[in-house]
Every structure is written in C-alpha cells, then in structure tokens.
PDB file of C-alpha atoms in Angstrom:
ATOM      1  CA  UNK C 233      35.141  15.679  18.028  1.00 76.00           C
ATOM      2  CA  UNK C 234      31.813  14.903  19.459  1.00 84.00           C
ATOM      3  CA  UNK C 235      29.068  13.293  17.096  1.00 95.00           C
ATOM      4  CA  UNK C 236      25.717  13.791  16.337  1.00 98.00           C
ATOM      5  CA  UNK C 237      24.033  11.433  14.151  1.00 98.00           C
ATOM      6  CA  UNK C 238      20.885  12.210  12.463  1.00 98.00           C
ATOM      7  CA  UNK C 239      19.098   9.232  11.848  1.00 98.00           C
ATOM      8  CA  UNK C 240      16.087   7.863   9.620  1.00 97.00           C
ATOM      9  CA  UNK C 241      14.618   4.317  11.024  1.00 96.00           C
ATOM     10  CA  UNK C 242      12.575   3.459   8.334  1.00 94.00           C
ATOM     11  CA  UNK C 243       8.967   3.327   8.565  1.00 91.00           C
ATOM     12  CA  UNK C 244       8.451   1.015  11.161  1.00 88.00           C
ATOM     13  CA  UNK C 245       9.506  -2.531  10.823  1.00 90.00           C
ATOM     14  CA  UNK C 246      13.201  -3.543  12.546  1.00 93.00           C
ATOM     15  CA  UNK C 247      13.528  -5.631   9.047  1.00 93.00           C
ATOM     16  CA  UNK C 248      13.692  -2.198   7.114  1.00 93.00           C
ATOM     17  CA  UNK C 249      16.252  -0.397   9.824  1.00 95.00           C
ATOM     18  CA  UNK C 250      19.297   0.515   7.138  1.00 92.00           C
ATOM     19  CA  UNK C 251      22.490  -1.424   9.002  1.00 95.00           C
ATOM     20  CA  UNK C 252      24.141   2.008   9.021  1.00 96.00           C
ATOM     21  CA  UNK C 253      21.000   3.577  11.133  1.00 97.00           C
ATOM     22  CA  UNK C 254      21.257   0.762  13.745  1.00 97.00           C
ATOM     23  CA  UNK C 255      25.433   0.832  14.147  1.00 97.00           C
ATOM     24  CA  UNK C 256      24.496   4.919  14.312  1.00 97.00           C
ATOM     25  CA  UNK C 257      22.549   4.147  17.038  1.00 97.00           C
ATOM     26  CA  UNK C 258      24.914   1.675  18.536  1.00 96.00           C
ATOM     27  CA  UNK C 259      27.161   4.071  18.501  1.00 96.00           C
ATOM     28  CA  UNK C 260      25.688   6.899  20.394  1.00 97.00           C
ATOM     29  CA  UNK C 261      24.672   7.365  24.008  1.00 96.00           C
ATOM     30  CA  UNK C 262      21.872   9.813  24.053  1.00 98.00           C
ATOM     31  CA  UNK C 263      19.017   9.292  21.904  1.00 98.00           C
ATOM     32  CA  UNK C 264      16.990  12.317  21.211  1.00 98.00           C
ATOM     33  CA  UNK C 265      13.029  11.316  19.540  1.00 97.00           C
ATOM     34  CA  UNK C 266       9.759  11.427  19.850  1.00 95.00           C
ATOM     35  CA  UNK C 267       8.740   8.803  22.064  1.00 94.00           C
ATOM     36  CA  UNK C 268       7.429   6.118  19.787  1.00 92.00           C
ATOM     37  CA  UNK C 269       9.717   6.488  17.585  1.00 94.00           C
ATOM     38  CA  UNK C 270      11.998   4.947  20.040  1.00 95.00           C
ATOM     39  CA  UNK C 271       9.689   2.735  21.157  1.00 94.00           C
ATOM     40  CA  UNK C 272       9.521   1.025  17.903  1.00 92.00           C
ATOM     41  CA  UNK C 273      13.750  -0.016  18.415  1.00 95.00           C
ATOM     42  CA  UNK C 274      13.045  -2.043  20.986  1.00 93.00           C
ATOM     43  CA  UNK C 275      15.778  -3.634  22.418  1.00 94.00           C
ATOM     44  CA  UNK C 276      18.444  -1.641  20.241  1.00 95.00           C
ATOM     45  CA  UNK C 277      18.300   1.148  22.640  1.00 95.00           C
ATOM     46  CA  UNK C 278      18.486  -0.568  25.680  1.00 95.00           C
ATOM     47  CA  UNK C 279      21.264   1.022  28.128  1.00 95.00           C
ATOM     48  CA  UNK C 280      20.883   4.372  26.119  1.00 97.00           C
ATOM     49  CA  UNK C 281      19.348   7.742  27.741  1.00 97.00           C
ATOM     50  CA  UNK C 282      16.176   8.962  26.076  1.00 97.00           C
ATOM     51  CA  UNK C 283      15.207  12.267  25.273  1.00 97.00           C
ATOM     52  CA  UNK C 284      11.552  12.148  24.541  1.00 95.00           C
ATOM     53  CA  UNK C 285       9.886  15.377  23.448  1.00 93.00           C
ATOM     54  CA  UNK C 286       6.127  14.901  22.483  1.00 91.00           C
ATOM     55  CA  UNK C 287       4.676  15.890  18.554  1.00 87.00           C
ATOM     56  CA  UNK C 288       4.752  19.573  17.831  1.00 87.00           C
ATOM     57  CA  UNK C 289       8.533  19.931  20.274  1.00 94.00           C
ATOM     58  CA  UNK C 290      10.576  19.542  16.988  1.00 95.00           C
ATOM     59  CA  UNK C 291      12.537  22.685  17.207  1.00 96.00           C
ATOM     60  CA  UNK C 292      13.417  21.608  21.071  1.00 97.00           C
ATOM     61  CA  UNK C 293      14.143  18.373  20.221  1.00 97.00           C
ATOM     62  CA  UNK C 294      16.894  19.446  17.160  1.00 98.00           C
ATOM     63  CA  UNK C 295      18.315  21.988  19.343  1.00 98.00           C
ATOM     64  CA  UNK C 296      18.990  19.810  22.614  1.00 98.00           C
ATOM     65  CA  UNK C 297      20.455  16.767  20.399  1.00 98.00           C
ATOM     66  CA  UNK C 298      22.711  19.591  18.755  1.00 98.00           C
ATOM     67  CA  UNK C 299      23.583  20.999  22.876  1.00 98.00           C
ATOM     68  CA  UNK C 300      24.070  17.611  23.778  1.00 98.00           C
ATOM     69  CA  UNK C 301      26.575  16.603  21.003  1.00 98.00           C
ATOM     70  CA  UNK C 302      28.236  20.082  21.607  1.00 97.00           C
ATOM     71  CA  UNK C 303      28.664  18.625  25.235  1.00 96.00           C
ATOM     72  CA  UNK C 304      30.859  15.303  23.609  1.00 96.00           C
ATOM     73  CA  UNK C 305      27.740  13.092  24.096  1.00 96.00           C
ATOM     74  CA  UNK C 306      27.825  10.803  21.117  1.00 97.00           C
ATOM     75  CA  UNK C 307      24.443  11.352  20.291  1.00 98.00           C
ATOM     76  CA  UNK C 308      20.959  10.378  17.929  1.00 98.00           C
ATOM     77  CA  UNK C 309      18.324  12.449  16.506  1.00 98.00           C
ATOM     78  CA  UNK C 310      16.324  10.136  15.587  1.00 98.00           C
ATOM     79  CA  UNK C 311      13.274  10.138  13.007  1.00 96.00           C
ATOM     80  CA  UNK C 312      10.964   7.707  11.133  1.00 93.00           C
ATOM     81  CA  UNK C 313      11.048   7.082   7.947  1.00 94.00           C
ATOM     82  CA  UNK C 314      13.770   8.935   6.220  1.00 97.00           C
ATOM     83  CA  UNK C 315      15.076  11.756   8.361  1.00 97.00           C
ATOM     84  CA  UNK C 316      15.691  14.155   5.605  1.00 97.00           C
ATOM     85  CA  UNK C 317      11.916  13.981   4.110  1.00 96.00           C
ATOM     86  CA  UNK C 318       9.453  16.429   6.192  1.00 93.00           C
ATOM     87  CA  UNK C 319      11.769  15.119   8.659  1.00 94.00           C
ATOM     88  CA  UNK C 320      14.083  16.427  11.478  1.00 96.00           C
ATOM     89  CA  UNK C 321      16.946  17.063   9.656  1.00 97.00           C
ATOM     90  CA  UNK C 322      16.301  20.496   7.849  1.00 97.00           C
ATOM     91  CA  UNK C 323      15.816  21.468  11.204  1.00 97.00           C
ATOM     92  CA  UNK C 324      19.283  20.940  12.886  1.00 98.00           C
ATOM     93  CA  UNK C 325      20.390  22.807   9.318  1.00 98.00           C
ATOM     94  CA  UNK C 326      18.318  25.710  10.270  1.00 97.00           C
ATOM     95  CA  UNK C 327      19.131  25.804  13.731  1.00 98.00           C
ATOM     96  CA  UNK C 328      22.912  26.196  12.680  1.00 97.00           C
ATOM     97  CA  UNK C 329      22.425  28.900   9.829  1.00 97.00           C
ATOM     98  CA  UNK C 330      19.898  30.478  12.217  1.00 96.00           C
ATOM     99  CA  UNK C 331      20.626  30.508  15.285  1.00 95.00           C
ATOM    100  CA  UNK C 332      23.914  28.700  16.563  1.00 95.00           C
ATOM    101  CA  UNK C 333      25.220  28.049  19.897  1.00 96.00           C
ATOM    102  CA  UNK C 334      28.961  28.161  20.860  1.00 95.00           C
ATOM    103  CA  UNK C 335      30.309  24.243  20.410  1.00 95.00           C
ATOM    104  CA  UNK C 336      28.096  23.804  17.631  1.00 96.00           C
ATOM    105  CA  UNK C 337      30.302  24.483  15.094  1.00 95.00           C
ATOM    106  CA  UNK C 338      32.838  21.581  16.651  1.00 95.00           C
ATOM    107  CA  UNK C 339      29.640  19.142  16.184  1.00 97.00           C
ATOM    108  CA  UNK C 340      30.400  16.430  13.644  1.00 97.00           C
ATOM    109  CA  UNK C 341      27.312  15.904  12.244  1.00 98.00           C
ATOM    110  CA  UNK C 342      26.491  12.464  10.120  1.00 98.00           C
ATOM    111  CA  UNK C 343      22.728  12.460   8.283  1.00 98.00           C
ATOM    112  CA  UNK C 344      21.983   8.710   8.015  1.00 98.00           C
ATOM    113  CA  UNK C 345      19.124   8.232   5.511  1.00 96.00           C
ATOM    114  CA  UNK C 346      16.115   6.008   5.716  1.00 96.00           C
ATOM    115  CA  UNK C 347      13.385   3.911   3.903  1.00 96.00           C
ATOM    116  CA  UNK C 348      10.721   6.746   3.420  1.00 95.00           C
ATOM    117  CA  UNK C 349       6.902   5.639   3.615  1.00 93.00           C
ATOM    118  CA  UNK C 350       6.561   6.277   0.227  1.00 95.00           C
ATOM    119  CA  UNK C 351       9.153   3.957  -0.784  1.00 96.00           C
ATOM    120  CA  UNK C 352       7.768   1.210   1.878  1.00 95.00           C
ATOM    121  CA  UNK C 353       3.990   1.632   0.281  1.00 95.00           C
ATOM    122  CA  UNK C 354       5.390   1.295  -3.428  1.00 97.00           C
ATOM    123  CA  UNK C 355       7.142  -1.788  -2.133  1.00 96.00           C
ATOM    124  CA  UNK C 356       3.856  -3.432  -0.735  1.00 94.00           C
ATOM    125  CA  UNK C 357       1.493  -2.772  -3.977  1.00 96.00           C
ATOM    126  CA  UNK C 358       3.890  -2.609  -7.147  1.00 97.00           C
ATOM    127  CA  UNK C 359       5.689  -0.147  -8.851  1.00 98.00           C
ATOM    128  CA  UNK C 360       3.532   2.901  -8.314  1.00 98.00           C
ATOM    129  CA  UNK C 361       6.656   5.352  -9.062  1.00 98.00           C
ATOM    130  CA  UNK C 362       7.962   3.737 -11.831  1.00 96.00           C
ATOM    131  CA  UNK C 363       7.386   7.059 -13.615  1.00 97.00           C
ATOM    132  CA  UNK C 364       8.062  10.907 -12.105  1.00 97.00           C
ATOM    133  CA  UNK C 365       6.613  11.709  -8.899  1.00 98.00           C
ATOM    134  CA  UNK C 366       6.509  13.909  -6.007  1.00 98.00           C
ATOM    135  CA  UNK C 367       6.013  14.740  -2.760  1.00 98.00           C
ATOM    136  CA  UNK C 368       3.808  16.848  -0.923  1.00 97.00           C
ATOM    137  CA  UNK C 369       3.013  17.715   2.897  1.00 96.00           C
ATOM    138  CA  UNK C 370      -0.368  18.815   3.194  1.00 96.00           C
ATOM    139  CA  UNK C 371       0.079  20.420   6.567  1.00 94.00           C
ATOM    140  CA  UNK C 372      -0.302  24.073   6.592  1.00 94.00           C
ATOM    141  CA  UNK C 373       0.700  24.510   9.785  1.00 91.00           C
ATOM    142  CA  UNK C 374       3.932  25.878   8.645  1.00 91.00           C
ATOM    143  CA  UNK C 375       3.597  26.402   5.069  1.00 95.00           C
ATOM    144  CA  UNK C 376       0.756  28.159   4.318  1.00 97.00           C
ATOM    145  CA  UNK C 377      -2.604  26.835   2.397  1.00 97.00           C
ATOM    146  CA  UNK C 378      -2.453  29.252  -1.143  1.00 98.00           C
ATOM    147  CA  UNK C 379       1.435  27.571  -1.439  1.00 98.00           C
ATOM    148  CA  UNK C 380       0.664  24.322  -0.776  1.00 98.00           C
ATOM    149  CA  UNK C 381      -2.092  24.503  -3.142  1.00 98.00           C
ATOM    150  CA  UNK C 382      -0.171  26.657  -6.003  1.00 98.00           C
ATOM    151  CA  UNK C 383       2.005  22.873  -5.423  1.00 98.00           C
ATOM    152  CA  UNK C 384      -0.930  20.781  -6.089  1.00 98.00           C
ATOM    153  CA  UNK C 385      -2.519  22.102  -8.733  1.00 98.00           C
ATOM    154  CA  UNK C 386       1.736  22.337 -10.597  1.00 98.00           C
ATOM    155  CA  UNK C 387       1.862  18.344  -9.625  1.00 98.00           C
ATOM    156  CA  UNK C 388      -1.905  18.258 -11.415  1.00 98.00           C
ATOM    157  CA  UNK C 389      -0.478  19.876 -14.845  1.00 98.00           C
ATOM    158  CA  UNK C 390       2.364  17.596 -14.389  1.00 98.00           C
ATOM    159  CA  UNK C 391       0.878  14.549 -14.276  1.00 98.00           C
ATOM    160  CA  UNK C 392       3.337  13.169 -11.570  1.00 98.00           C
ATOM    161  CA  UNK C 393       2.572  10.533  -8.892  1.00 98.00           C
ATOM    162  CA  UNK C 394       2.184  12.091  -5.939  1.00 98.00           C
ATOM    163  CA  UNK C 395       2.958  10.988  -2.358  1.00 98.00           C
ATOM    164  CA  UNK C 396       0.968  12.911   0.342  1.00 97.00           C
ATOM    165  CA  UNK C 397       2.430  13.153   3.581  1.00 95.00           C
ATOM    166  CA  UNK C 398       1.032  14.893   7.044  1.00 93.00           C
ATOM    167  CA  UNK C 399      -2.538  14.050   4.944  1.00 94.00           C
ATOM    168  CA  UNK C 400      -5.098  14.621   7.387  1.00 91.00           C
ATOM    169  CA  UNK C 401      -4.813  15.426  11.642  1.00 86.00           C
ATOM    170  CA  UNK C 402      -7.753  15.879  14.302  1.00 84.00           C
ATOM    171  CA  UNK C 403      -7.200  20.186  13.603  1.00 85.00           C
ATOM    172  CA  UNK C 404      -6.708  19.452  10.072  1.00 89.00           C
ATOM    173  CA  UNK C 405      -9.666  17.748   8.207  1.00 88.00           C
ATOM    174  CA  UNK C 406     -10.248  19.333   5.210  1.00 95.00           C
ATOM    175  CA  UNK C 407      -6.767  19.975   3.063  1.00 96.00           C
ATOM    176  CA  UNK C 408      -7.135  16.238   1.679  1.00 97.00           C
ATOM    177  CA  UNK C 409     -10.398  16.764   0.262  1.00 97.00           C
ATOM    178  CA  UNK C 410      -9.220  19.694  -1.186  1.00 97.00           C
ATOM    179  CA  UNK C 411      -6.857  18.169  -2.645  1.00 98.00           C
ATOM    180  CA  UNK C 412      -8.785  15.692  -4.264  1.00 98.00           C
ATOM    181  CA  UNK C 413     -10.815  18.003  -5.925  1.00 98.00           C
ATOM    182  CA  UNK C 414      -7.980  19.924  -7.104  1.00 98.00           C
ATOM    183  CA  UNK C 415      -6.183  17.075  -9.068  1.00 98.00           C
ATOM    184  CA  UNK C 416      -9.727  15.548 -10.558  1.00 98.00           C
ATOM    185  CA  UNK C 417      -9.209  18.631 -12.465  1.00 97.00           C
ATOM    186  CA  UNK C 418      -6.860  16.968 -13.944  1.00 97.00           C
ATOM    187  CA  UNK C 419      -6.691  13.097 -13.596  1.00 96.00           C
ATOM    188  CA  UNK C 420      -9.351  10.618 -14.295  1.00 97.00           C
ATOM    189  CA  UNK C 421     -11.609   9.376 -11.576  1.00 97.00           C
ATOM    190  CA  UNK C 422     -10.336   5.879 -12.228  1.00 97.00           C
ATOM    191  CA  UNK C 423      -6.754   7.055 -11.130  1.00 98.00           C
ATOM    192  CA  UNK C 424      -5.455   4.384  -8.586  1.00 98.00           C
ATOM    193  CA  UNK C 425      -4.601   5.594  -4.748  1.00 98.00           C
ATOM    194  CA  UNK C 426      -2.931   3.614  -2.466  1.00 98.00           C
ATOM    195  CA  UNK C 427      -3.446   3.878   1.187  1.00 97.00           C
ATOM    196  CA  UNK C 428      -0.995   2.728   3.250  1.00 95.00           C
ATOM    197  CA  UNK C 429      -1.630   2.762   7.375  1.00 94.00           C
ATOM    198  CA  UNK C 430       1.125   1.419   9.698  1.00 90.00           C
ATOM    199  CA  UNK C 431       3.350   0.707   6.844  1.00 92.00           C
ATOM    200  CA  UNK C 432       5.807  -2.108   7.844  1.00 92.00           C
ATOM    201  CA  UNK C 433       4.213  -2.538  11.941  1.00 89.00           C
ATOM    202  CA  UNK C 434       2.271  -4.995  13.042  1.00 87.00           C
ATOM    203  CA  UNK C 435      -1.246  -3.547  12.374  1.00 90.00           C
ATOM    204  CA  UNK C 436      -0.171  -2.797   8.876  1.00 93.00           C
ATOM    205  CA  UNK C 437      -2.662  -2.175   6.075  1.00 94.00           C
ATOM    206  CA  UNK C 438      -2.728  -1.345   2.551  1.00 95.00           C
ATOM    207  CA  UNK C 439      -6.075  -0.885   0.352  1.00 95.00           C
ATOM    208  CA  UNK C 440      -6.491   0.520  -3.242  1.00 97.00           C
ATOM    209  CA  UNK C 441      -9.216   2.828  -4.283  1.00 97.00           C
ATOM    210  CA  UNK C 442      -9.843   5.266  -6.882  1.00 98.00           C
ATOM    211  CA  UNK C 443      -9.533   9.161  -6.929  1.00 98.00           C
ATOM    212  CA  UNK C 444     -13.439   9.362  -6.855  1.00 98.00           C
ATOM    213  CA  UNK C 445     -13.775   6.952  -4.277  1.00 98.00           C
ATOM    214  CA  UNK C 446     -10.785   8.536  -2.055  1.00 97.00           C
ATOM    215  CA  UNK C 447     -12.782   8.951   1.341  1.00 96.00           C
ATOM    216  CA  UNK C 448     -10.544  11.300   3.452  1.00 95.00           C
ATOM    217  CA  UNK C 449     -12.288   9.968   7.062  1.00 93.00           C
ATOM    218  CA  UNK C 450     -10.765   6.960   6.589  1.00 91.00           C
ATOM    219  CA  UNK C 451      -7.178   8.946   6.849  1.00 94.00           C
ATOM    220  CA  UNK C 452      -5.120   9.869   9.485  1.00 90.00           C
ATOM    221  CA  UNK C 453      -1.633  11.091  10.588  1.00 87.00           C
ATOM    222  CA  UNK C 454      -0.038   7.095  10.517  1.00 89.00           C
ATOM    223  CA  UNK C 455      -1.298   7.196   7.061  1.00 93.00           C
ATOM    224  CA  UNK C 456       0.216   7.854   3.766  1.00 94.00           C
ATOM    225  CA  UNK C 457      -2.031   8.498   0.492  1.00 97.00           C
ATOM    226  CA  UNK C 458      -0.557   7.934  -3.188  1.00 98.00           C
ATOM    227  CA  UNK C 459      -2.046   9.388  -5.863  1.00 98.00           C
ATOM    228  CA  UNK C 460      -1.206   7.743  -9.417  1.00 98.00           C
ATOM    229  CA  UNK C 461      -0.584   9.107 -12.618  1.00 98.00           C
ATOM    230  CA  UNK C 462      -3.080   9.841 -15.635  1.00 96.00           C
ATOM    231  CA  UNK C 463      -1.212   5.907 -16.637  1.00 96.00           C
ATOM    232  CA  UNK C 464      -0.805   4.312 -13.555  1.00 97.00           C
ATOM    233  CA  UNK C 465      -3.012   0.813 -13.334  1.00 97.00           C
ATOM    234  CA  UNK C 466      -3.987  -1.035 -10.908  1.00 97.00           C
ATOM    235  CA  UNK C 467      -4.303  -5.061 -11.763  1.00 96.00           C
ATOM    236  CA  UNK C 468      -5.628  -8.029 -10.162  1.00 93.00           C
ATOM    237  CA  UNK C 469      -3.371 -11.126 -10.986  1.00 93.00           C
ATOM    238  CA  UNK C 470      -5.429 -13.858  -9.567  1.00 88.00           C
ATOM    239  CA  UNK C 471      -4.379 -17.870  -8.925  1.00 82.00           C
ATOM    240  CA  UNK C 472      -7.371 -20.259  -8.185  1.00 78.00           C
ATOM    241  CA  UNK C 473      -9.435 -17.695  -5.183  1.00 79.00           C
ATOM    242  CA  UNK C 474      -6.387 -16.247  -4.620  1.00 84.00           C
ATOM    243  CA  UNK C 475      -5.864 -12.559  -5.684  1.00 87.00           C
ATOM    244  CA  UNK C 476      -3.421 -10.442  -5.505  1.00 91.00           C
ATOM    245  CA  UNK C 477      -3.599  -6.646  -6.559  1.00 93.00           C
ATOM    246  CA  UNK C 478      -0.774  -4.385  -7.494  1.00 97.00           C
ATOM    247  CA  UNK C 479      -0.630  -0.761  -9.092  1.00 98.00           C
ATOM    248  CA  UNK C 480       2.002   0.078 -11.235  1.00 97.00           C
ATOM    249  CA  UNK C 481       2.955   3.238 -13.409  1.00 97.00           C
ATOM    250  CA  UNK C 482       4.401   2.652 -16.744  1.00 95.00           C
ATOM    251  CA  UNK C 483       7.442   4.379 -18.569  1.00 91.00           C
ATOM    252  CA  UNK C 484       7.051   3.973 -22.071  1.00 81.00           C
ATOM    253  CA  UNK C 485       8.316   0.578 -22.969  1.00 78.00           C
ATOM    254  CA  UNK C 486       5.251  -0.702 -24.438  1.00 75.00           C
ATOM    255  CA  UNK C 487       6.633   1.383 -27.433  1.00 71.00           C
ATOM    256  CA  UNK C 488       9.580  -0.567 -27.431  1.00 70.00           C
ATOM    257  CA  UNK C 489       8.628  -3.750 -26.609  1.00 66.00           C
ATOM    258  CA  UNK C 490       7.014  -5.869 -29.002  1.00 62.00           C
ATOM    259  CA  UNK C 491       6.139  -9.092 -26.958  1.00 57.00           C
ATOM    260  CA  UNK C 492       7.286 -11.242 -29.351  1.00 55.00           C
ATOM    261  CA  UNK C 493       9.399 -14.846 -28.353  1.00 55.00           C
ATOM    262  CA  UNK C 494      12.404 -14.431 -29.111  1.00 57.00           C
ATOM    263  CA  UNK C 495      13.533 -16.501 -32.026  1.00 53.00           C
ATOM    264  CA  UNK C 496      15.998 -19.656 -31.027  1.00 52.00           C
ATOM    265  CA  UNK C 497      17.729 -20.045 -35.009  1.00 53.00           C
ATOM    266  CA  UNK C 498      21.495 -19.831 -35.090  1.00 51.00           C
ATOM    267  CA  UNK C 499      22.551 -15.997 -36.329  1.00 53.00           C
ATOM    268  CA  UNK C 500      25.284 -15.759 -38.425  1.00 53.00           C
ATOM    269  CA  UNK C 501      28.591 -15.676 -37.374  1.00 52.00           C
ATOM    270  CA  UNK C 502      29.263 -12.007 -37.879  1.00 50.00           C
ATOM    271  CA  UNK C 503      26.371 -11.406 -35.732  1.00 48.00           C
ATOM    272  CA  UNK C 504      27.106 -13.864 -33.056  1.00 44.00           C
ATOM    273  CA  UNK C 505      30.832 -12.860 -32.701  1.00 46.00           C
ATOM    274  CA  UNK C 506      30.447  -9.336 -33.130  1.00 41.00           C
TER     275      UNK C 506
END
C-alpha cells in the first residue's frame, strides 16, 4: 500500500523538526509544499522531487500529493508548523469525503504532527497558556467576517488566551484592528501581547506590548499575535543591565500556595512512615 504522509515541520528552525516528521520525510520520494516550506529542510530533501505550488494552490497541492500516493509514490504533504492547525491536513480529509478519486481509498495516509507557532512563541516568552486558550484565524477569505467575529467576541466573554493566526495580509488590513477593539471590550488595556515574527529562523523576533499599544502595521502574514488573559503578566526579571522579560498566565495556585519554607524538624514517626 502506497503512503502518503502528512507532515507538520515545525515553525521554522531544523532544531524543532519532530524526529518522526524528518524519518516521514526520509521516507518518501515526492514532496508536495509550498516552496519555502521546503526550502527551510535544507539538505533533508536533497535527492527528493518537489512539488511546489505557490500560496493560495492549497486545494491543488492536497489533491496531487493524494494522486501521487494513489500512484505508489511514497509521498509528503508537507506544512509548517503543525499540519493539522489552519493547516493542510483538513484538506486531504475533505478532498476524500468530498470528492475522491479511484486509488484513493488504497492511500495509507499517516498525519505527523508538528510544533505549532503558538507553542514556539509561548516557548520564547514564558508560559503565556498556562491557563485556557484558543485559536483563531482571522482570514475571512474562507470563513466569513460576522463568524469570525461571533468567535472573537465568545473568546472575549471567555476570557481565554488567544492565539491569532493568518493576522493581517497585503488584501487584508483591517480584521486585526477589529479585533482589538472587539476584545478591549472586554480585557484591560494593560493585557500583555506577544508578537512573534520568524519564530524559530534566523531573523527571529519576539516583542511584548500591550492591548492598547497593539499596532497592527507592524504585523504581517510570518507573524503570530497572542493575546493574554484578563491575568496574564508580563515581568521583567532583571540581573545587573541585563533583563529579561517573560509573560505568563496563572492557574490558581496562588490560592494554594502559601510561600512559606518549608519546615526542616523531624515529623513523627506515624507521619514519616505513613
């Protein structure tokens, strides 16, 4: 049975490629992507055929991996990020309930997950979603605006952290800012937001701002934007000039913890054998 692997890389950096992405891809012969996607393996994919199909190709590019797998070409849809988030993967799903293609059903098909950006931006800063959170795509190219706002102003109420993906694009300037004045409805204006650009590459950075101070020009498509909680904090630990921010969003063990060093007398026996 022919495979088709369905792969997340991570968001960038060869460091956070998931061993089981990169023997996926070792594995396979045909590597279907957008192109700098691939570009980003490097030398993993030398002696492999591309497939490069540009931004906005998805559909093309989920249906040919699935045609060339149906051929018995080992092959690699291949994502960044994780593959099932906003990703590629609902997409071979849909193609198969939707419109299937004799040989398809004789595809064995393996969905190999990845680090998602959101995960890789917590990493860099903290502990943003130590609490509940959520995800939301502000694209309306296929979901449309009133939906994707009914979903904003639900994760408002909620008081989740939220992770905005697909935040701002050259034909789409205006759903970010939007969406800030949506959830100042709700939040502070001190809320922390993380901005994470290149997350993981080489021209990788990360800045913290507030809700108020969220300037949507300085966002684009290689950007992700996390918006904290009505708790989340951001803190500067500092050593001599050095400084060193992180944000982090508490659960609720303040309540339990009492700070207090723990005492070093001998307990009773009962207590210490028990």
């Amino acid at each position: 049975m022919s495979k088709l692997y369905v792969i997340g890389t991570g968001p960038g950096g060869l460091e956070y490629l998931p061993p089981i992405a990169r023997k996926a891809i070792e594995e396979s012969d045909q590597l279907v992507a957008y192109g700098l996607y691939l570009d980003l393996l490097g030398d993993l994919i030398t002696g492999k055929t591309r497939h490069d199909r540009p931004l906005g190709e998805e559909i093309e590019r989920a249906r040919l991996a699935l045609q060339l797998a149906a051929k018995g070409e080992n092959t690699a849809l291949i994502s960044s990020g994780d593959i099932g988030i906003f990703a590629m993967a609902t997409l071979v799903f849909e193609l198969l309930d939707k419109e299937p293609e004799a040989g398809w059903e004789k595809v064995d098909i393996e969905v190999v997950p990845g680090i998602s950006a959101m995960q890789a931006a917590a990493s860099k800063i903290g502990a943003p979603l130590g609490h509940d959170f959520c995800a939301i795509s502000l694209s309306d190219l296929l979901t449309p605006w009133e939906t994707i706002e009914a979903r904003l102003n639900a994760a408002g109420q909620g008081d989740f952290v939220i992770s905005f993906y697909n935040p701002v694009s050259i034909k789409r300037d205006w759903q970010l800012a939007k969406a800030k004045e949506i959830l100042l409805q709700y939040r502070p204006a001190t809320t922390p937001v993380i901005i994470g650009r290149n997350l993981t590459r080489q021209d990788e950075k990360i800045t913290v701002t507030t809700l108020a101070e969220l300037d949507p020009t300085q966002v684009d498509m290689l950007t992700l934007v996390m918006i904290g909680n009505s708790d989340s904090r951001h803190i500067t630990v500092e050593d001599g000039e050095a400084k060193r921010d992180w944000v982090y969003t508490p659960r609720g063990y303040s309540k339990k913890i009492t700070f207090a060093k723990p005492s070093l007398e001998r307990q009773p026996d009962e207590a210490i054998n028990s």
